[in-house]
CSV table of N, CA and C and ligand atoms in Angstrom, one decimal:
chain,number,residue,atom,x,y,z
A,1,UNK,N,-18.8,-115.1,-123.3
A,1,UNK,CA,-18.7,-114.8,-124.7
A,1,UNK,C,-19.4,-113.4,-124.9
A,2,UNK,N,-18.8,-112.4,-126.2
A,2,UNK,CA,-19.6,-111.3,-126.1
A,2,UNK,C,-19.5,-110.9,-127.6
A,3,UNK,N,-20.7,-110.5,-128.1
A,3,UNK,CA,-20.2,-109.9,-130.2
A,3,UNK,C,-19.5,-109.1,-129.7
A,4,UNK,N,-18.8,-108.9,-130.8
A,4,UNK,CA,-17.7,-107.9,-131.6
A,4,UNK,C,-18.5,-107.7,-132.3
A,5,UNK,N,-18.8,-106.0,-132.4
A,5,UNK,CA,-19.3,-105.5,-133.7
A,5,UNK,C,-18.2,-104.1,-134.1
A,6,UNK,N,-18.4,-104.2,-135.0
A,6,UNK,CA,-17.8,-102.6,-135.6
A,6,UNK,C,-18.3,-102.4,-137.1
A,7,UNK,N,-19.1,-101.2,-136.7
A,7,UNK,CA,-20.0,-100.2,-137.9
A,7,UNK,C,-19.6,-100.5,-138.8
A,8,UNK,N,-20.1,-100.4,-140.2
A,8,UNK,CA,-20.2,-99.6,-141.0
A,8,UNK,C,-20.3,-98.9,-141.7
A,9,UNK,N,-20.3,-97.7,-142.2
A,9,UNK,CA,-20.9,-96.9,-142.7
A,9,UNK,C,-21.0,-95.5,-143.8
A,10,UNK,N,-22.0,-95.2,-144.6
A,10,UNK,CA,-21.7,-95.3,-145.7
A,10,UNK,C,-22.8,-93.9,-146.2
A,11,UNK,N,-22.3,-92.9,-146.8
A,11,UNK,CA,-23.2,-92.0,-147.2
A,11,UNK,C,-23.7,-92.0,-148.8
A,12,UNK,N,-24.9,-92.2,-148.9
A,12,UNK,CA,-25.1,-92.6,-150.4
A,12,UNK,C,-25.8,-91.5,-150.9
A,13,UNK,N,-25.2,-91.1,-152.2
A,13,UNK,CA,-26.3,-89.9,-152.8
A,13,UNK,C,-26.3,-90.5,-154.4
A,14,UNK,N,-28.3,-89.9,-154.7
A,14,UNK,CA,-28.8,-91.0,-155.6
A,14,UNK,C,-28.2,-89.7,-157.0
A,15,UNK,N,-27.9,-88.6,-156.7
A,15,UNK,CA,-27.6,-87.5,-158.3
A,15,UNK,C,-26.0,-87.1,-158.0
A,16,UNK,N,-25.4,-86.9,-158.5
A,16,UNK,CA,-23.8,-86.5,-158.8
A,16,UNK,C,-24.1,-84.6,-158.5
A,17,UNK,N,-24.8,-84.4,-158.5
A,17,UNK,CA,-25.0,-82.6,-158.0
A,17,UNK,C,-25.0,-82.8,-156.6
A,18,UNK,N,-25.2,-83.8,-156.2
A,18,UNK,CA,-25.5,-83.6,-154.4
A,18,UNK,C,-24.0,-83.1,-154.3
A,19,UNK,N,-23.0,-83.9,-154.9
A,19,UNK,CA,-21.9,-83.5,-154.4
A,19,UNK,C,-21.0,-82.4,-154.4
A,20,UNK,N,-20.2,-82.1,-153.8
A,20,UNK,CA,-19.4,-80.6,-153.7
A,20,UNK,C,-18.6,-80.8,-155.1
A,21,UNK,N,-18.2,-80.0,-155.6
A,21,UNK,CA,-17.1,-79.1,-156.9
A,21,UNK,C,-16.0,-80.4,-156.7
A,22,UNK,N,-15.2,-80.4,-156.1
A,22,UNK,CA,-14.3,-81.1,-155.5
A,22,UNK,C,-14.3,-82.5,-155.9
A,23,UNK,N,-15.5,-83.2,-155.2
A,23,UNK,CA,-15.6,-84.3,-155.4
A,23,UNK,C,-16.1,-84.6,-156.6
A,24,UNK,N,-16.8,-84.1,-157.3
A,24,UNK,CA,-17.6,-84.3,-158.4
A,24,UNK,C,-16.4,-84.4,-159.5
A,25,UNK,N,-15.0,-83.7,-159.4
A,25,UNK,CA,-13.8,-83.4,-160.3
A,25,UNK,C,-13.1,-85.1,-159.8
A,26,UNK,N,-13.1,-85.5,-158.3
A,26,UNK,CA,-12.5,-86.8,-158.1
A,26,UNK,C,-12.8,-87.6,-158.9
A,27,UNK,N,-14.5,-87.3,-159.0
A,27,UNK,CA,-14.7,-88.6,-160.1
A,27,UNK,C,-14.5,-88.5,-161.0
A,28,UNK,N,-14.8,-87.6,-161.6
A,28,UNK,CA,-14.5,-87.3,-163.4
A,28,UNK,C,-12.9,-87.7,-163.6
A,29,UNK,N,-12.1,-87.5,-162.5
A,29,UNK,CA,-11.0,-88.0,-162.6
A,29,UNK,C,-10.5,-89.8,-162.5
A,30,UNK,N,-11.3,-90.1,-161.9
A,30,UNK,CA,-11.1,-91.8,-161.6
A,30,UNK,C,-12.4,-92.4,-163.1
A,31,UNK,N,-13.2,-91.6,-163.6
A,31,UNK,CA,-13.7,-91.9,-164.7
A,31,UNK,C,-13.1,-92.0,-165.9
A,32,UNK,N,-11.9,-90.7,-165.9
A,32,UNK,CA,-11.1,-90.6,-166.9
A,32,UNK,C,-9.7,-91.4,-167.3
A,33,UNK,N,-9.6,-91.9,-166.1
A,33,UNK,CA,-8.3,-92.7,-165.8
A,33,UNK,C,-8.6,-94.0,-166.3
A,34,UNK,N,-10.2,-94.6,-165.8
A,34,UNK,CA,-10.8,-95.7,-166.2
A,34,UNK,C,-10.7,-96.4,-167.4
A,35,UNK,N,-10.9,-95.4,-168.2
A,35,UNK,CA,-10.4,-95.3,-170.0
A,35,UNK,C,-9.3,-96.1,-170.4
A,36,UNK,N,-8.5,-95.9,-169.6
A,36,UNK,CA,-7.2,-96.1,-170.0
A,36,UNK,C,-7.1,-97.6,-169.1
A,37,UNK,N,-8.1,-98.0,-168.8
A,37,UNK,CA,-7.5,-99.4,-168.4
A,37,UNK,C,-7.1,-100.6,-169.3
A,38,UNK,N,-6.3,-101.6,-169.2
A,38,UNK,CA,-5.5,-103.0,-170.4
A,38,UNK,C,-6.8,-104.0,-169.4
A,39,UNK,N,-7.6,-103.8,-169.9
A,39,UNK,CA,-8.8,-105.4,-169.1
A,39,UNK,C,-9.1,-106.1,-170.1
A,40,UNK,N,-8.5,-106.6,-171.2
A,40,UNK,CA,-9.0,-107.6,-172.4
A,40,UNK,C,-9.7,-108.8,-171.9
A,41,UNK,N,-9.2,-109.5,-170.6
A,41,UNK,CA,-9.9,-110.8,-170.5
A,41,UNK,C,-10.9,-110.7,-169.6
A,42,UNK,N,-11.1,-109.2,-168.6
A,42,UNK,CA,-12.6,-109.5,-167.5
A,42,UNK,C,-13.5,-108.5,-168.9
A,43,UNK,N,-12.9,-107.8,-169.1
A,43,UNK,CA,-13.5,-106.3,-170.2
A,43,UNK,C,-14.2,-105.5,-169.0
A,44,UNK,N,-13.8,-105.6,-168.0
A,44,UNK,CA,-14.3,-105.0,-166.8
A,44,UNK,C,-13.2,-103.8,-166.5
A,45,UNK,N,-13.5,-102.2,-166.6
A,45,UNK,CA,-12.8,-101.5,-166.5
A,45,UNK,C,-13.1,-100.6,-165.4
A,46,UNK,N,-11.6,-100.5,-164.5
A,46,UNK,CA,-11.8,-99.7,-163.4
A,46,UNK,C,-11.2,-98.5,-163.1
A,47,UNK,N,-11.6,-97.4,-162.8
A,47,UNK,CA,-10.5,-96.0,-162.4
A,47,UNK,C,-10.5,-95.7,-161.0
A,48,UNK,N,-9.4,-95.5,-160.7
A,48,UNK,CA,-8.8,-94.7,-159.2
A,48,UNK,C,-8.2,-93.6,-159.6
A,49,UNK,N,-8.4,-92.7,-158.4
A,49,UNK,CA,-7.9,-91.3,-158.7
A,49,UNK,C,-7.8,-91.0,-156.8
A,50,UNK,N,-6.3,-90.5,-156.5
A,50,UNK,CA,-6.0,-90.5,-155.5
A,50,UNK,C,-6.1,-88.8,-154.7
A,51,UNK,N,-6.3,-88.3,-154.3
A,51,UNK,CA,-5.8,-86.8,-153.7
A,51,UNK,C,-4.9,-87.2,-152.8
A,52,UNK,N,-3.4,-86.8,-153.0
A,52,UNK,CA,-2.9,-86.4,-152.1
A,52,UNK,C,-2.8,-85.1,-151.2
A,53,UNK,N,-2.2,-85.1,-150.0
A,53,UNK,CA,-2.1,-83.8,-149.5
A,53,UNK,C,-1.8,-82.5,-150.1
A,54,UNK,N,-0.5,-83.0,-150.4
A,54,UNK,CA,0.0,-81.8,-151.0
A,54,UNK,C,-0.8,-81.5,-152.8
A,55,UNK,N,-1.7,-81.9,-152.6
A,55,UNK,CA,-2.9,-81.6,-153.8
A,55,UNK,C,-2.5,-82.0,-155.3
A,56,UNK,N,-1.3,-82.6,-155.7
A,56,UNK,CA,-1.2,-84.0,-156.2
A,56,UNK,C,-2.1,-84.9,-156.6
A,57,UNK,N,-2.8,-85.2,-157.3
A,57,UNK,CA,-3.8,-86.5,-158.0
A,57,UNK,C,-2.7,-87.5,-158.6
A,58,UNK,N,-2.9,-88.8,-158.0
A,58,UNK,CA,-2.5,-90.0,-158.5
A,58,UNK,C,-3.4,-90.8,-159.4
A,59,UNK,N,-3.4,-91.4,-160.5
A,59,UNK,CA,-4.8,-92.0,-161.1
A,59,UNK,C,-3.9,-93.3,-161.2
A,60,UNK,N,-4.9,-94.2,-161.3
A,60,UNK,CA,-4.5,-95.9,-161.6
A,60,UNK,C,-5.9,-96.6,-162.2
A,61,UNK,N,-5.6,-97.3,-162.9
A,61,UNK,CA,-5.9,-98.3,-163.6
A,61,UNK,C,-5.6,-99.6,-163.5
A,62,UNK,N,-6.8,-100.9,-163.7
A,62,UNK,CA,-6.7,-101.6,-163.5
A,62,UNK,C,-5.8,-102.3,-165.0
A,63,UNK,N,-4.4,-103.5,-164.5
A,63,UNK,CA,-3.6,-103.9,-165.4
A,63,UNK,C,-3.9,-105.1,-165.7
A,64,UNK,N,-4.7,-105.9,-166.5
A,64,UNK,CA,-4.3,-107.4,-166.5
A,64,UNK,C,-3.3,-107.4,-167.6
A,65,UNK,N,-3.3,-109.3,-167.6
A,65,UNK,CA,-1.8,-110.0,-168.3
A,65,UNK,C,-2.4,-111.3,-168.4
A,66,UNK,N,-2.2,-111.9,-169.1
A,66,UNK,CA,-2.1,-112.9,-169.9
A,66,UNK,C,-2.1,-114.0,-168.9
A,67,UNK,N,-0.8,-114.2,-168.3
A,67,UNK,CA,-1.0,-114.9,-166.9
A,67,UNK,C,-1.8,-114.1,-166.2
A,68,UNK,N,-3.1,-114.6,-165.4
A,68,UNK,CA,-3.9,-113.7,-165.2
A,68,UNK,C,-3.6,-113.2,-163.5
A,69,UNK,N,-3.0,-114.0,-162.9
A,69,UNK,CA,-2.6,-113.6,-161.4
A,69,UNK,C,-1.8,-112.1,-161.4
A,70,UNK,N,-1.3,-112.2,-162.6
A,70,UNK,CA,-0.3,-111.0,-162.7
A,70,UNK,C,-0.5,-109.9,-163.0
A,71,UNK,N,-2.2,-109.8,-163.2
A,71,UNK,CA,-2.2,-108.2,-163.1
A,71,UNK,C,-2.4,-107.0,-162.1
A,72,UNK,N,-3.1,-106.5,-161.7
A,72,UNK,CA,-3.1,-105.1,-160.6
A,72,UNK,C,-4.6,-104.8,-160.6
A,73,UNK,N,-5.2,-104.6,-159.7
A,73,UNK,CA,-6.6,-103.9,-159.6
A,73,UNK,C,-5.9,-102.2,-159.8
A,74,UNK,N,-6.9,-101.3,-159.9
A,74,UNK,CA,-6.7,-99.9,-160.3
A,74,UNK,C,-6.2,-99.2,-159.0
A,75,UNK,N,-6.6,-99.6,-157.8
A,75,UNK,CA,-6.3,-99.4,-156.5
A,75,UNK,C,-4.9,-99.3,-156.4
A,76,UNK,N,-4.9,-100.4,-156.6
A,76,UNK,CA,-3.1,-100.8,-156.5
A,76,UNK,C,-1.8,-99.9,-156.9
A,77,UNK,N,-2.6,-100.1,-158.8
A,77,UNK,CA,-1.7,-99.4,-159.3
A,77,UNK,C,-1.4,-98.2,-158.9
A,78,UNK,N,-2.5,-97.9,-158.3
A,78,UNK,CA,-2.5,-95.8,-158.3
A,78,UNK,C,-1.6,-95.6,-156.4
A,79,UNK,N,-1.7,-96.9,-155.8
A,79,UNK,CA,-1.5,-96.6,-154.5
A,79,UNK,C,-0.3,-96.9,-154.3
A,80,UNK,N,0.2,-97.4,-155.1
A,80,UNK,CA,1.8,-98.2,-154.6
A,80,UNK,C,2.6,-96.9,-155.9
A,81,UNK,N,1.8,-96.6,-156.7
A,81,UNK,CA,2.5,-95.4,-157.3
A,81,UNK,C,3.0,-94.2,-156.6
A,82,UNK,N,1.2,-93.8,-156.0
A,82,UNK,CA,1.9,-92.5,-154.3
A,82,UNK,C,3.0,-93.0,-154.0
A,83,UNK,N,2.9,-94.5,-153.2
A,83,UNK,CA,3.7,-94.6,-152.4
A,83,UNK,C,5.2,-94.5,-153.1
A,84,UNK,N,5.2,-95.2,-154.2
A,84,UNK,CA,6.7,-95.0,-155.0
A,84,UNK,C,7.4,-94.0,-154.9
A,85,UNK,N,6.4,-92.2,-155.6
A,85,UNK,CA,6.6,-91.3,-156.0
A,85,UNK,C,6.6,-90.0,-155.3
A,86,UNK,N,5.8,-90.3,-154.1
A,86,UNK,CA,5.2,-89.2,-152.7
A,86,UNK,C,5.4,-90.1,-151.6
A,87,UNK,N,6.4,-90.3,-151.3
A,87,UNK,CA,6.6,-91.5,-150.1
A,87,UNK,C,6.4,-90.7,-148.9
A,88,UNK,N,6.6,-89.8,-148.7
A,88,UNK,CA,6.6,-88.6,-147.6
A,88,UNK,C,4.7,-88.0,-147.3
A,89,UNK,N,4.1,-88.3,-148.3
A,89,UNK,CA,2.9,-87.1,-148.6
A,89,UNK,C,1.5,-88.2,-148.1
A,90,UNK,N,0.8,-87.7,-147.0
A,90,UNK,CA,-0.2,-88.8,-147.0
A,90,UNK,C,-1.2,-88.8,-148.0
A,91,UNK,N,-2.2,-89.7,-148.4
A,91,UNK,CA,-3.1,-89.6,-149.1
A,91,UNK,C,-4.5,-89.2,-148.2
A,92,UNK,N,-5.6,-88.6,-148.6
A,92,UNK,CA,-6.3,-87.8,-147.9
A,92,UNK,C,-7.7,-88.4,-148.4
A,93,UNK,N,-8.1,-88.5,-149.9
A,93,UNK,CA,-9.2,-89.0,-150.4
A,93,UNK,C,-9.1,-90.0,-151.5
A,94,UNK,N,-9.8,-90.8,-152.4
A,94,UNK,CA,-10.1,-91.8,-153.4
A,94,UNK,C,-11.5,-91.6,-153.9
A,95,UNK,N,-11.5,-92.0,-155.1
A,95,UNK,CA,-12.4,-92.0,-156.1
A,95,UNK,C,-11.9,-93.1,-156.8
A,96,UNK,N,-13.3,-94.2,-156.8
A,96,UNK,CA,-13.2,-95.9,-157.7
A,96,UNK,C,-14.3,-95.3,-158.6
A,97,UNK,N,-14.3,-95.7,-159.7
A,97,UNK,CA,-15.4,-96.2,-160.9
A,97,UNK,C,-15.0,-97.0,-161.3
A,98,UNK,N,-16.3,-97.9,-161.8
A,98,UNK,CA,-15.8,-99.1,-163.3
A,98,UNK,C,-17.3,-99.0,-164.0
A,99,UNK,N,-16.6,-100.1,-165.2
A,99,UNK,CA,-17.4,-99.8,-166.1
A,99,UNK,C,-17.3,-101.4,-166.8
A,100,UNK,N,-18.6,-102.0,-166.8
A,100,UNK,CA,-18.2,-103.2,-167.8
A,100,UNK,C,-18.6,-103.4,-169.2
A,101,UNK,N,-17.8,-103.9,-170.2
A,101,UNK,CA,-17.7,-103.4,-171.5
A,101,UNK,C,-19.1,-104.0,-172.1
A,102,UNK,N,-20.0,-105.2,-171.2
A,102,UNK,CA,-20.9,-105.9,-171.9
A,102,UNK,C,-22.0,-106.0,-171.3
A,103,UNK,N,-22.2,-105.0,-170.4
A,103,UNK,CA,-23.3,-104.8,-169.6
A,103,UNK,C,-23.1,-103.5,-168.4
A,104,UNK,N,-24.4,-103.7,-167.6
A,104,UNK,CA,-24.1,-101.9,-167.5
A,104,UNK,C,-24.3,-102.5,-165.4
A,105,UNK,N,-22.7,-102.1,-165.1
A,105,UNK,CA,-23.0,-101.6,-163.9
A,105,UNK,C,-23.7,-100.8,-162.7
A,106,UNK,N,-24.7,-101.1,-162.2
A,106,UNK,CA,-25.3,-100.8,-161.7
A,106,UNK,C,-24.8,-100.2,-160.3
A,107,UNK,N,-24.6,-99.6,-159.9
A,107,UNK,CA,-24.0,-99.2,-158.3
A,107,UNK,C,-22.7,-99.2,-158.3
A,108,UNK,N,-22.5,-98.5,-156.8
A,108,UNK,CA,-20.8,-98.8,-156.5
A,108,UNK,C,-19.9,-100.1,-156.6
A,109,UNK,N,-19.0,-100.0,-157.2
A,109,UNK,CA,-18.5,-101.5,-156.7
A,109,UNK,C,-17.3,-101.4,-155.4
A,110,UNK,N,-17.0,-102.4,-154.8
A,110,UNK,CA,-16.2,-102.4,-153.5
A,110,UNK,C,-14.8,-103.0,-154.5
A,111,UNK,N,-13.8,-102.1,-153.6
A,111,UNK,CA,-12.5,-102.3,-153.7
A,111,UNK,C,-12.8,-104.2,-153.2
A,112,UNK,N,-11.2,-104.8,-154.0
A,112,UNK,CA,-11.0,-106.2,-153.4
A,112,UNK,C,-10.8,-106.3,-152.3
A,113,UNK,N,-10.4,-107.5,-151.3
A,113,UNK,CA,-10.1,-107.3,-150.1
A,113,UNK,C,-8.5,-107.3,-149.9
A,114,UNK,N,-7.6,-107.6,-151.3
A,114,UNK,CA,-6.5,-107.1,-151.3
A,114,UNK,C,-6.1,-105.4,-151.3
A,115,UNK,N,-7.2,-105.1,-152.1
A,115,UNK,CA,-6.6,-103.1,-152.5
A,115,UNK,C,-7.1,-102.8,-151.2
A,116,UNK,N,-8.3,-103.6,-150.4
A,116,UNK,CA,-8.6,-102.7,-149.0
A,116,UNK,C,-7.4,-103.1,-148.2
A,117,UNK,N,-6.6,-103.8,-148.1
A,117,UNK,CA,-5.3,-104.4,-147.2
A,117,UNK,C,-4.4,-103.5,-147.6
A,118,UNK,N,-3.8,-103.7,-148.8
A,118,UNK,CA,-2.8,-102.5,-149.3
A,118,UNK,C,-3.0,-101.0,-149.1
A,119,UNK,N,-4.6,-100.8,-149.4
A,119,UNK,CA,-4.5,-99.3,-148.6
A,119,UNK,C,-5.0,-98.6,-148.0
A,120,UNK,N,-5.1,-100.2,-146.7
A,120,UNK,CA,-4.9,-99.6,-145.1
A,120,UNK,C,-3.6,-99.4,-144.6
A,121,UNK,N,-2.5,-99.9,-145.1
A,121,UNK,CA,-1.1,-99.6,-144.9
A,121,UNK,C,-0.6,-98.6,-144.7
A,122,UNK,N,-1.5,-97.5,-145.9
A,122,UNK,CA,-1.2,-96.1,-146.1
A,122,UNK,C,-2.1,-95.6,-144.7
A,123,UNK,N,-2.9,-95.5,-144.8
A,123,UNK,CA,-3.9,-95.0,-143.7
A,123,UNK,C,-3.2,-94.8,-142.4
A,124,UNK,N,-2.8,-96.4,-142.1
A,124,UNK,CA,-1.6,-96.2,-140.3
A,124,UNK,C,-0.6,-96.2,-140.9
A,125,UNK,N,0.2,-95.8,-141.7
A,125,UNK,CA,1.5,-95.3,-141.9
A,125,UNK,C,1.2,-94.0,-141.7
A,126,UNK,N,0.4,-92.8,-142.2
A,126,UNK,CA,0.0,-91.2,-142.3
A,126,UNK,C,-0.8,-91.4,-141.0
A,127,UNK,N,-1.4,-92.7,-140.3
A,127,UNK,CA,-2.5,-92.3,-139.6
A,127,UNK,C,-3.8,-90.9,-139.9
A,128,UNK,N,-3.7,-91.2,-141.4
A,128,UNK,CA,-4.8,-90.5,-142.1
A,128,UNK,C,-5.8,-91.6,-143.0
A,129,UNK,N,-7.1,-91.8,-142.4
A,129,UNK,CA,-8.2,-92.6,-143.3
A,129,UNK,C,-8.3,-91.7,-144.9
A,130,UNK,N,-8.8,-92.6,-145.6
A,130,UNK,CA,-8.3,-92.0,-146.9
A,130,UNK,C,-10.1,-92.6,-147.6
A,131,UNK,N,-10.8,-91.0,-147.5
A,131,UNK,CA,-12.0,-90.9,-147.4
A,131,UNK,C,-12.4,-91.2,-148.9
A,132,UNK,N,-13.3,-92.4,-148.9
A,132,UNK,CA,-13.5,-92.9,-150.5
A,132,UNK,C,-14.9,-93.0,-151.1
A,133,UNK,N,-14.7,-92.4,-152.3
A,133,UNK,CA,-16.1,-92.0,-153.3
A,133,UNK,C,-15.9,-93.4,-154.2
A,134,UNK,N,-17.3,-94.1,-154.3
A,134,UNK,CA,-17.4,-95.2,-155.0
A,134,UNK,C,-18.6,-94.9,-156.0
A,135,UNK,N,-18.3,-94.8,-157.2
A,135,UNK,CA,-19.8,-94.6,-158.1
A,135,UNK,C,-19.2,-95.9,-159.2
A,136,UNK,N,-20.6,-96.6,-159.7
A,136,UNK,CA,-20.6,-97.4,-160.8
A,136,UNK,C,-21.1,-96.6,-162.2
A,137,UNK,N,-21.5,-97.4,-163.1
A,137,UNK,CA,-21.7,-96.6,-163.8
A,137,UNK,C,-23.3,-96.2,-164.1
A,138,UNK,N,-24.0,-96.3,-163.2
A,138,UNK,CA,-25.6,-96.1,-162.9
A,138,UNK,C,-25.7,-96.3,-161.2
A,139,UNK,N,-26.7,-95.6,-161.3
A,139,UNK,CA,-27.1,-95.8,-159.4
A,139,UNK,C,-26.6,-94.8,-158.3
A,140,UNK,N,-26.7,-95.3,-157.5
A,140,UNK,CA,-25.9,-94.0,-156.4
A,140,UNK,C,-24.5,-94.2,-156.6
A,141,UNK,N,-24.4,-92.8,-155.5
A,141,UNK,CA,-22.5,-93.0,-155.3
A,141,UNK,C,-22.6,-93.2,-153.9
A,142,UNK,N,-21.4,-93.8,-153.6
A,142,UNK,CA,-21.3,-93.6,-152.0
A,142,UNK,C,-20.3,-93.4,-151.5
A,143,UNK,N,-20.2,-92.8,-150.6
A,143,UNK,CA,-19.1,-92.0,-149.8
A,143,UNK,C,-18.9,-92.1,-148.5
A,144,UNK,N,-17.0,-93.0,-147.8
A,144,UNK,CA,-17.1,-93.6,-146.8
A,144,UNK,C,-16.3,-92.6,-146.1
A,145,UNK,N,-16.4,-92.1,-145.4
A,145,UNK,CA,-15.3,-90.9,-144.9
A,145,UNK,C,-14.3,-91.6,-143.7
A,146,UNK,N,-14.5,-92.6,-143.3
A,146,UNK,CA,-14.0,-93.2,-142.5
A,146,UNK,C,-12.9,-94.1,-143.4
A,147,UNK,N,-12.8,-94.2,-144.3
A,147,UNK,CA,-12.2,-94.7,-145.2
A,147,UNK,C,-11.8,-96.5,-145.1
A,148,UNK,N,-11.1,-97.5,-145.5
A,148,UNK,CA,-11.1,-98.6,-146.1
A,148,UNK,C,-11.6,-99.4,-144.8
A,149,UNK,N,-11.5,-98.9,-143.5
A,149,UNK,CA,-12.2,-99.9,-141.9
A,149,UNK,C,-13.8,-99.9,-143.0
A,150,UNK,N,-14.4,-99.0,-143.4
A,150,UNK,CA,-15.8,-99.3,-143.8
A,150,UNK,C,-15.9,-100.9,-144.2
A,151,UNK,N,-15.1,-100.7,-145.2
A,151,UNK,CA,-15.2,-102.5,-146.2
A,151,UNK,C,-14.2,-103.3,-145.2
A,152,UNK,N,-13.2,-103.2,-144.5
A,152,UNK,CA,-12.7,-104.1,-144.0
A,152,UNK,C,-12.2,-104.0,-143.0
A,153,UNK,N,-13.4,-103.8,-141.6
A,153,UNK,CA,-13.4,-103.3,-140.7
A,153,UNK,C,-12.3,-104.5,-139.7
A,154,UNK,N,-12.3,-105.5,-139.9
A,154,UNK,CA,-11.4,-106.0,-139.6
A,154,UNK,C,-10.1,-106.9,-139.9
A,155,UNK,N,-9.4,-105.8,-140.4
A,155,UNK,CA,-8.3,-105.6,-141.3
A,155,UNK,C,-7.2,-106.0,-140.4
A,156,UNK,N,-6.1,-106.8,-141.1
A,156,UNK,CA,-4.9,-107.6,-140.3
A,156,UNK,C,-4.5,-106.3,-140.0
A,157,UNK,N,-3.8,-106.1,-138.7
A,157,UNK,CA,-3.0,-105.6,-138.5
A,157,UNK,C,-2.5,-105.9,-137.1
A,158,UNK,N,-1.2,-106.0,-137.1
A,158,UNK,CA,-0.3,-106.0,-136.0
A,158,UNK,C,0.8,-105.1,-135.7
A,159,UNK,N,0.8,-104.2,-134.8
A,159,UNK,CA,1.9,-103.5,-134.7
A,159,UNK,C,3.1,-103.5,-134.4
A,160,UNK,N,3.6,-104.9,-133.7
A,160,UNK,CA,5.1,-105.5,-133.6
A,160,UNK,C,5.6,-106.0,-134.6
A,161,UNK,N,4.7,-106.2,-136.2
A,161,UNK,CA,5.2,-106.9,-137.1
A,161,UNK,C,6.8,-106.1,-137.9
A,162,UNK,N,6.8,-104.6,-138.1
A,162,UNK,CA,7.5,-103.7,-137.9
A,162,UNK,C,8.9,-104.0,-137.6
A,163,UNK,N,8.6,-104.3,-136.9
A,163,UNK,CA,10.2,-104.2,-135.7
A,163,UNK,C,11.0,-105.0,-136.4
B,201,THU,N1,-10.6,-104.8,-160.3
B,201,THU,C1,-10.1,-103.6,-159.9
B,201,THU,O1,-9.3,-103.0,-160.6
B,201,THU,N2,-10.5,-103.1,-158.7
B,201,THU,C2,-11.3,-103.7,-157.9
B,201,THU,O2,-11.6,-103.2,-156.8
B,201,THU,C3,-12.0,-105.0,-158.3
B,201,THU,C4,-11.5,-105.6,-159.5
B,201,THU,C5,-10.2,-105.3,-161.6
B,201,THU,C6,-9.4,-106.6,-161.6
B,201,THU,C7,-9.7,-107.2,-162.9
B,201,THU,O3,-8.8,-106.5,-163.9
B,201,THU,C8,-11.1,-106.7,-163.2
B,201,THU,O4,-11.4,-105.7,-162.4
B,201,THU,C9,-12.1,-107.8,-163.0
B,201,THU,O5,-12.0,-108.4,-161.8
């Protein structure tokens, strides 16, 4: 018998100035998106904002519905949109925020373990990690450059499924 370990790891900065120009615009962009989320029954609102390669921003928002199975985390929406709309173009970086309408988020929050499944798909399809900025709405931000293996370092995948 022997552990399996695999890292992970995570850069956290406690002010939004630590960060470069760039990134600091990611968020304001997954903040802005946030806005615009339909959350009437969690009132929990989330923004994604994608960088594509070809310098392209995707934003998504979280969708619920009435039937509640049926809605979308913000992830989703924004990632199956690339993929819809830039099917050719890898994605490069991510920016999550949320915001809860009746209390105050304290820290990053982690993608589901579905939006980390859905987009590790993208990652070995470009074989590009898709390097992600997590800020809540108080507290540090963190920043995984290794991208979705951080949170779900052991993520299904099989390579003959394909065929
Ligand atoms: N949600 C997201 O949009 N992204 C996540 O990573 C976690 C959860 C949404 C789903 C639902 O609309 C609300 O947040 C509460 O779970």
């Amino acid at each position: 018998m022997e552990i399996v370990r695999r890292e992970s790891v995570v850069k956290q900065y406690d002010r939004i100035e630590e960060l470069s120009d760039l990134d600091q615009s990611l968020l304001a962009l997954a903040r802005e998106a946030m806005e615009n989320a339909y959350a009437p029954y969690s009132r929990f609102i989330v923004g994604c904002a994608l960088r594509l390669q070809n310098g392209v921003i995707v934003k998504g928002n979280n969708q619920e519905n009435m039937a509640y199975p049926s809605g979308l985390c913000a992830e989703r929406v924004a990632i199956f949109y690339a993929g819809a709309n830039y099917p050719g173009v890898p994605v490069i970086e991510m920016a999550i925020t949320a915001k809860a309408l009746d209390y105050e988020v304290k820290g990053p929050i982690m993608s589901c373990g579905a939006c980390l499944q859905s987009l590790s798909e993208y990652e070995v399809k470009f074989n590009q990690p898709i390097r992600t900025l997590l800020q809540g709405q108080d507290g540090p931000i963190w920043i995984a450059e290794a991208g979705t293996k951080t949170f779900l370092p052991f993520q299904f995948y099989v390579g003959e499924l394909k065929r």
